[in-house]
Amino acid sequence: MISVAIPTLDGASALDRTLSAVRRQTVAAEVVVLDSGSTDGTRDIATRHGAAVALIDRETFGHGHARNRLMHLTTGDRVAFLTQDAEPADELWLERLLTVPAALTYGPYRARDDAPVPVRREYAEFFGAMEARTWREADLADQPVPSPATFVSSANLCLARTAWEEVPFRDVPYAEDQCLALDLLTAGFEKAYVPDAVVVHSHDYGPVERLRRTFDEFRALNEVYGWTAPAHPRVMAGTVRAEVRRDRLVGGGVMQPMAYHGARALGAALGTRADRLPRAARRLLSLEGRA
């Protein structure tokens, strides 16, 4: 038995495409959706596609907790995780994740065709630099840092149940996937990158949403690795200028990349210093409202 597990919240605009793509896979799978109180018809769409639907209180939602709940709700020996807007790019996505014999397999994102240039370039460069390979505990640095050795995304991964029974997701609000990769490798399991197991996945955030999403992401990186992003205005401005130049080389304009990279630089600087901010400021800056 193979399962596909998806946490949802008001995902109707994307979930229909995602589940249609799941149902076209060459490997038949049980599909389980865990919904956090959607009001836009998300649960009806899931039911129409034959998914089992369970509910979780939005107030108690955490990314690690929710995925452990999904592991309990599913029955598969291997469970593939998607997000509601991560659409398998072809009918072989699941088969490819299952082919590689590792406790954890994961694949890349491809940005949607209408995604902003900075997003499309970022995904193409990040995942394009990664090759198919298997990672083991020996590949970790003495003091782990964000790197290909520790990277995995729960928007596109497949987890063996026997591994999860020994190493569950940490009950954390964010970066549950990074923690899982570290914990699995440290426990002696393997993770494997499968570059042709692609999902189409990107967010078209505005500058404020981008800043808040980046705040959450980099706050988690600091909590997991102790890593801190540059905060000196000159360094941040230099980073933004360099990224804008790279976007222009692939056909981007100026204003959109400036807003995108400016929001990312500021969100990273604030997120990795979240423990120095007042509780109210943390809640305001977090896209998920986390204090």
Coordinates of C-alpha atoms in Angstrom, one line a residue:
M1 CA 0.0 0.0 0.0
I2 CA 1.2 3.5 -1.0
S3 CA -0.3 6.7 0.4
V4 CA -0.3 10.3 -0.6
A5 CA -0.8 12.8 2.3
I6 CA -1.8 16.5 2.0
P7 CA -2.4 19.1 4.6
T8 CA -4.9 21.7 3.4
L9 CA -6.3 25.1 4.3
D10 CA -8.5 27.0 1.9
G11 CA -6.8 25.3 -1.0
A12 CA -9.6 25.0 -3.5
S13 CA -8.0 27.1 -6.2
A14 CA -5.1 24.6 -6.5
L15 CA -6.1 21.4 -4.9
D16 CA -8.3 20.2 -7.8
R17 CA -5.2 20.3 -10.1
T18 CA -3.0 18.6 -7.5
L19 CA -5.4 15.7 -6.9
S20 CA -6.1 15.3 -10.6
A21 CA -2.4 14.8 -11.1
V22 CA -2.2 12.4 -8.2
R23 CA -5.0 10.3 -9.7
R24 CA -3.1 10.1 -13.0
Q25 CA -0.1 8.5 -11.5
T26 CA 1.1 5.1 -12.7
V27 CA 1.1 3.9 -9.1
A28 CA -2.3 3.7 -7.4
A29 CA -2.3 5.3 -4.0
E30 CA -4.5 5.9 -1.0
V31 CA -5.0 9.7 -0.6
V32 CA -5.6 11.3 2.7
V33 CA -6.2 15.1 3.3
L34 CA -5.9 16.7 6.7
D35 CA -7.9 20.0 6.6
S36 CA -7.5 22.9 9.1
G37 CA -11.0 24.3 8.8
S38 CA -11.3 25.4 5.1
T39 CA -14.4 27.4 4.2
D40 CA -13.9 27.5 0.4
G41 CA -14.9 24.0 -0.7
T42 CA -11.5 22.4 -0.2
R43 CA -13.0 19.3 1.6
D44 CA -15.6 18.8 -1.1
I45 CA -12.9 18.8 -3.8
A46 CA -10.9 16.3 -1.8
T47 CA -13.9 14.0 -1.4
R48 CA -14.8 14.3 -5.1
H49 CA -11.3 12.9 -5.9
G50 CA -11.8 10.0 -3.6
A51 CA -9.6 11.3 -0.8
A52 CA -10.3 10.5 2.9
V53 CA -10.7 13.7 4.8
A54 CA -9.8 14.3 8.4
L55 CA -9.9 17.6 10.4
I56 CA -7.5 19.3 12.6
D57 CA -8.1 22.4 14.7
R58 CA -6.4 25.4 13.1
E59 CA -5.4 26.7 16.5
T60 CA -3.4 23.6 17.2
F61 CA -1.9 23.2 13.7
G62 CA 1.9 22.8 13.4
H63 CA 3.7 21.5 10.4
G64 CA 5.4 18.7 12.3
H65 CA 2.3 17.8 14.3
A66 CA 0.1 17.7 11.2
R67 CA 2.4 15.4 9.3
N68 CA 2.7 13.0 12.2
R69 CA -1.1 13.0 12.3
L70 CA -1.2 12.2 8.6
M71 CA 1.2 9.3 9.1
H72 CA -1.2 7.9 11.7
L73 CA -4.2 8.4 9.3
T74 CA -2.5 6.7 6.3
T75 CA -1.9 3.0 5.9
G76 CA 0.9 2.9 3.3
D77 CA 4.3 1.4 3.8
R78 CA 5.5 4.5 2.1
V79 CA 3.8 7.9 2.3
A80 CA 4.4 10.7 -0.2
F81 CA 3.8 14.2 1.1
L82 CA 2.6 17.1 -1.0
T83 CA 1.1 20.5 -0.2
Q84 CA -2.2 21.5 -1.7
D85 CA -0.5 23.6 -4.4
A86 CA 2.3 21.2 -5.3
E87 CA 1.1 19.5 -8.4
P88 CA 3.0 16.4 -9.7
A89 CA 4.5 17.4 -13.1
D90 CA 3.7 14.1 -14.8
E91 CA 2.3 10.7 -14.2
L92 CA 5.6 9.2 -13.2
W93 CA 6.2 11.4 -10.2
L94 CA 5.2 8.9 -7.5
E95 CA 6.8 5.9 -9.3
R96 CA 10.1 7.7 -9.4
L97 CA 10.1 8.6 -5.7
L98 CA 9.4 4.9 -4.9
T99 CA 12.1 3.5 -7.2
V100 CA 15.0 4.7 -5.1
P101 CA 15.6 2.5 -2.0
A102 CA 16.1 5.1 0.7
A103 CA 14.1 5.9 3.9
L104 CA 13.4 9.4 2.5
T105 CA 13.2 10.4 -1.1
Y106 CA 12.5 13.8 -2.4
G107 CA 12.3 15.8 -5.6
P108 CA 12.5 19.3 -6.9
Y109 CA 10.0 22.1 -7.6
R110 CA 9.4 23.7 -10.9
A111 CA 7.9 27.2 -10.8
R112 CA 4.6 27.8 -12.6
D113 CA 4.9 29.4 -16.0
D114 CA 3.3 32.6 -14.7
A115 CA 5.6 32.9 -11.6
P116 CA 7.7 36.0 -11.3
V117 CA 11.2 35.8 -12.9
P118 CA 13.0 35.8 -9.5
V119 CA 11.1 32.7 -8.4
R120 CA 11.6 30.9 -11.7
R121 CA 15.3 31.6 -11.7
E122 CA 15.7 30.7 -8.0
Y123 CA 14.1 27.3 -8.4
A124 CA 16.0 26.6 -11.7
E125 CA 19.4 27.5 -10.2
F126 CA 18.8 25.8 -6.8
F127 CA 17.5 22.5 -8.0
G128 CA 19.5 22.6 -11.2
A129 CA 22.7 22.5 -9.1
M130 CA 21.7 19.3 -7.3
E131 CA 22.4 15.9 -8.8
A132 CA 20.8 12.6 -8.2
R133 CA 22.5 11.1 -5.1
T134 CA 22.0 9.4 -1.8
W135 CA 23.0 11.2 1.5
R136 CA 24.2 9.4 4.7
E137 CA 25.2 10.4 8.2
A138 CA 28.8 10.7 7.1
D139 CA 27.8 13.5 4.7
L140 CA 26.8 15.8 7.5
A141 CA 29.2 18.4 8.8
D142 CA 30.3 18.2 12.5
Q143 CA 28.1 21.3 13.0
P144 CA 25.3 20.9 10.4
V145 CA 24.5 24.0 8.4
P146 CA 21.9 24.6 5.6
S147 CA 23.2 22.7 2.6
P148 CA 22.2 20.1 0.1
A149 CA 23.1 17.4 2.7
T150 CA 20.4 18.7 5.0
F151 CA 17.8 20.0 2.5
V152 CA 14.4 18.3 1.9
S153 CA 11.0 19.7 1.4
S154 CA 7.7 18.3 2.7
A155 CA 6.0 19.7 -0.4
N156 CA 7.6 16.8 -2.3
L157 CA 8.9 13.9 -0.3
C158 CA 8.2 10.2 0.3
L159 CA 8.9 8.6 3.7
A160 CA 9.1 4.9 4.6
R161 CA 6.8 4.1 7.5
T162 CA 9.4 2.0 9.2
A163 CA 11.8 5.0 9.3
W164 CA 9.1 7.3 10.6
E165 CA 8.2 4.9 13.4
E166 CA 11.8 5.3 14.7
V167 CA 12.2 9.0 13.7
P168 CA 8.9 10.9 13.5
F169 CA 8.6 14.5 12.5
R170 CA 9.5 16.9 15.3
D171 CA 6.5 18.7 16.7
V172 CA 7.6 22.0 15.5
P173 CA 5.7 24.9 13.9
Y174 CA 8.0 25.2 10.9
A175 CA 11.0 23.5 9.2
E176 CA 9.7 20.1 10.1
D177 CA 11.3 18.7 6.9
Q178 CA 14.8 20.1 7.6
C179 CA 14.5 18.6 11.1
L180 CA 13.4 15.2 9.7
A181 CA 16.3 15.0 7.3
L182 CA 18.8 15.8 10.1
D183 CA 17.2 13.3 12.5
L184 CA 17.0 10.5 9.9
L185 CA 20.6 10.9 8.8
T186 CA 21.8 11.1 12.4
A187 CA 19.8 7.9 13.2
G188 CA 21.6 6.0 10.3
F189 CA 18.9 6.2 7.6
E190 CA 19.5 7.5 4.1
K191 CA 17.8 10.2 2.1
A192 CA 18.0 10.4 -1.7
Y193 CA 17.4 13.2 -4.2
V194 CA 15.4 12.2 -7.3
P195 CA 15.7 15.1 -9.8
D196 CA 13.0 13.8 -12.2
A197 CA 10.3 13.5 -9.5
V198 CA 9.1 17.0 -10.1
V199 CA 6.2 19.0 -8.7
V200 CA 4.9 22.3 -10.1
H201 CA 4.9 24.6 -7.1
S202 CA 5.4 28.3 -6.5
H203 CA 3.8 31.2 -4.7
D204 CA 3.1 34.6 -6.2
Y205 CA 3.3 36.6 -3.0
G206 CA 3.3 40.4 -2.9
P207 CA 6.3 42.1 -1.1
V208 CA 4.6 42.1 2.3
E209 CA 3.6 38.4 2.1
R210 CA 7.1 37.6 0.8
L211 CA 8.7 39.3 3.7
R212 CA 6.5 37.5 6.2
R213 CA 7.0 34.1 4.5
T214 CA 10.8 34.6 4.5
F215 CA 10.6 35.7 8.2
D216 CA 9.1 32.3 9.0
E217 CA 11.5 30.3 6.9
F218 CA 14.7 32.0 8.2
R219 CA 13.4 32.0 11.8
A220 CA 13.2 28.2 11.4
L221 CA 16.7 28.0 9.9
N222 CA 18.1 29.9 12.9
E223 CA 16.2 27.6 15.3
V224 CA 17.4 24.4 13.6
Y225 CA 21.0 25.4 12.7
G226 CA 21.7 28.6 14.7
W227 CA 22.4 30.3 11.4
T228 CA 22.1 34.1 11.2
A229 CA 21.6 36.1 8.0
P230 CA 23.5 39.4 7.3
A231 CA 21.8 42.5 8.7
H232 CA 24.2 45.3 7.8
P233 CA 22.4 47.6 5.3
R234 CA 25.3 47.8 3.0
V235 CA 25.6 44.0 2.8
M236 CA 21.8 43.6 2.3
A237 CA 21.8 46.2 -0.4
G238 CA 24.7 44.6 -2.2
T239 CA 22.9 41.2 -2.1
V240 CA 19.7 42.8 -3.6
R241 CA 21.7 44.5 -6.4
A242 CA 23.5 41.3 -7.3
E243 CA 20.3 39.3 -7.4
V244 CA 18.5 41.9 -9.5
R245 CA 21.3 41.9 -12.0
R246 CA 21.1 38.1 -12.3
D247 CA 17.3 38.4 -12.9
R248 CA 17.8 41.0 -15.6
L249 CA 20.1 38.6 -17.4
V250 CA 17.2 36.1 -17.8
G251 CA 14.7 38.7 -18.9
G252 CA 13.5 40.2 -15.6
G253 CA 12.8 43.9 -15.1
V254 CA 14.0 46.0 -12.2
M255 CA 11.1 46.9 -9.9
Q256 CA 9.7 43.4 -9.3
P257 CA 13.1 41.8 -8.6
M258 CA 14.0 44.7 -6.3
A259 CA 10.8 44.2 -4.3
Y260 CA 11.2 40.4 -4.2
H261 CA 14.9 40.4 -3.1
G262 CA 14.4 43.3 -0.8
A263 CA 11.6 41.5 1.0
R264 CA 13.7 38.3 1.2
A265 CA 16.8 40.1 2.6
L266 CA 14.8 42.0 5.2
G267 CA 12.7 38.9 6.1
A268 CA 15.9 36.8 6.5
A269 CA 17.6 39.4 8.7
L270 CA 14.6 39.7 11.0
G271 CA 13.7 36.0 11.0
T272 CA 17.1 34.9 12.1
R273 CA 16.9 37.5 15.0
A274 CA 13.3 36.7 15.9
D275 CA 14.3 35.9 19.5
R276 CA 15.4 39.5 20.0
L277 CA 12.0 40.9 18.8
P278 CA 8.9 41.5 21.0
R279 CA 6.2 38.8 20.9
A280 CA 3.8 41.2 19.2
A281 CA 6.3 42.0 16.5
R282 CA 7.0 38.3 15.9
R283 CA 3.3 37.6 15.5
L284 CA 2.9 40.5 13.1
L285 CA 5.9 39.5 11.0
S286 CA 4.9 35.8 10.8
L287 CA 2.8 34.8 7.8
E288 CA 1.4 32.0 9.9
G289 CA 0.8 34.3 12.9
R290 CA 3.3 32.5 15.1
A291 CA 4.5 34.4 18.1

